[in-house]
Every structure is written in structure tokens, then in C-alpha cells.
Coordinates of C-alpha atoms in Angstrom, one line a residue:
X1 CA -59.3 -32.6 -40.6
X2 CA -58.6 -34.4 -37.3
X3 CA -61.3 -35.1 -34.7
X4 CA -61.9 -32.7 -31.9
X5 CA -62.0 -34.5 -28.5
X6 CA -63.9 -33.1 -25.6
X7 CA -62.6 -34.2 -22.2
X8 CA -63.9 -33.9 -18.7
X9 CA -62.2 -34.9 -15.5
X10 CA -64.5 -36.1 -12.6
X11 CA -63.3 -36.5 -9.1
X12 CA -65.2 -38.0 -6.1
X13 CA -64.2 -36.9 -2.6
X14 CA -65.5 -37.7 0.8
X15 CA -69.0 -36.1 0.3
X16 CA -71.7 -37.5 -1.9
X17 CA -71.1 -35.1 -4.8
X18 CA -68.5 -35.3 -7.6
X19 CA -66.6 -32.4 -9.1
X20 CA -66.6 -32.2 -12.9
X21 CA -63.9 -30.2 -14.6
X22 CA -64.3 -29.2 -18.2
X23 CA -61.9 -26.8 -19.9
X24 CA -61.6 -23.8 -17.5
X25 CA -64.9 -24.7 -15.8
X26 CA -65.9 -26.8 -12.8
X27 CA -69.3 -27.8 -11.4
X28 CA -70.6 -30.2 -8.8
X29 CA -73.1 -33.1 -9.4
X30 CA -74.9 -35.0 -6.7
X31 CA -76.3 -38.5 -6.7
X32 CA -77.2 -40.3 -10.0
X33 CA -80.9 -39.8 -9.1
X34 CA -82.6 -38.2 -6.2
X35 CA -86.1 -38.4 -4.8
X36 CA -85.6 -35.7 -2.2
X37 CA -87.5 -32.4 -2.7
X38 CA -84.2 -30.4 -2.2
X39 CA -80.5 -31.1 -2.6
X40 CA -77.2 -29.2 -2.5
X41 CA -76.4 -30.3 -6.0
X42 CA -78.3 -31.4 -9.1
X43 CA -78.5 -35.1 -9.8
X44 CA -76.6 -36.6 -12.7
X45 CA -80.0 -37.3 -14.4
X46 CA -81.1 -33.6 -13.9
X47 CA -77.8 -32.5 -15.5
X48 CA -78.4 -34.8 -18.4
X49 CA -81.9 -33.6 -18.9
X50 CA -80.8 -30.0 -18.6
X51 CA -78.1 -30.5 -21.2
X52 CA -80.6 -32.0 -23.6
X53 CA -83.0 -29.1 -23.1
X54 CA -80.1 -26.6 -23.5
X55 CA -79.2 -28.2 -26.8
X56 CA -82.8 -28.0 -28.0
X57 CA -83.1 -24.4 -27.0
X58 CA -79.8 -23.5 -28.6
X59 CA -80.7 -25.3 -31.9
X60 CA -84.1 -23.4 -31.9
X61 CA -82.3 -20.1 -31.4
X62 CA -79.8 -20.8 -34.1
X63 CA -82.6 -21.7 -36.5
X64 CA -84.5 -18.5 -35.6
X65 CA -81.4 -16.4 -36.2
X66 CA -80.8 -18.0 -39.6
X67 CA -84.4 -17.0 -40.6
X68 CA -83.9 -13.5 -39.1
X69 CA -86.6 -14.1 -36.4
X70 CA -85.9 -12.0 -33.3
X71 CA -86.5 -13.8 -30.0
X72 CA -86.7 -11.9 -26.8
X73 CA -86.4 -15.1 -24.7
X74 CA -87.1 -18.8 -24.9
X75 CA -88.1 -21.1 -22.1
X76 CA -88.5 -24.8 -22.1
X77 CA -89.7 -27.3 -19.5
X78 CA -88.4 -30.9 -19.8
X79 CA -89.2 -34.0 -17.9
X80 CA -88.4 -37.7 -18.0
X81 CA -89.1 -41.0 -16.3
X82 CA -87.0 -44.0 -15.5
X83 CA -88.4 -47.5 -16.2
X84 CA -87.6 -48.8 -12.7
X85 CA -85.7 -46.1 -10.6
X86 CA -85.9 -48.0 -7.3
X87 CA -84.0 -50.9 -8.9
X88 CA -81.4 -48.5 -10.2
X89 CA -80.6 -47.2 -6.7
X90 CA -80.6 -50.7 -5.3
X91 CA -83.7 -50.9 -3.1
X92 CA -84.0 -54.4 -1.7
X93 CA -86.8 -56.4 -3.3
X94 CA -87.0 -54.3 -6.4
X95 CA -86.0 -55.9 -9.6
X96 CA -85.6 -54.4 -13.0
X97 CA -83.3 -53.7 -15.9

């Protein structure tokens, strides 16, 4: 059996967001990280965290179905921290890895 390859196409235009195209879908992602209370688009880090949480929820639902456990709904909250987020975004005087 040959490998299945997933492909996305990402395009950056004049604004701060990028457009991601995957199969017949498209969505916008903002900055890599954001410290603002609101934004027009989720940050790349938030999309990554959301994808991880979605995978965990999906795996949990699949396991419940296999065991014939009926779920009305499932909700999860996920959070993460960066070792040195200010260095990542290039704040002068911040050093990190």
C-alpha cells in the first residue's frame, strides 16, 4: 500500500494573516503567537493547540463508540505555555531558545 500524503497550501498576502488551503477547505491564521485579548484570526499556536485537543476528543469519542458508551457531548479545555515567548517574537533584550 502506498503512503497517503496530506497537503496544505499556505499563502501570505498584504495583511498579517495567512490563508491555508486544505482539500476543498480554506481558513485564515493570524500571527504565530498573540498576546492581545482579541484578534481577527486565531494564532498559529492556538490552531495547533486546537488541533491537538480535537484529536484527543475524537480519539475519546471513538473509544466510547467501540465500547458502546453513548455520549451526549464532550468538552475539553487545553492550555500551553512557551518557554520564552518574548524571545520568539523578537523583543529586544530578550534571549532564549
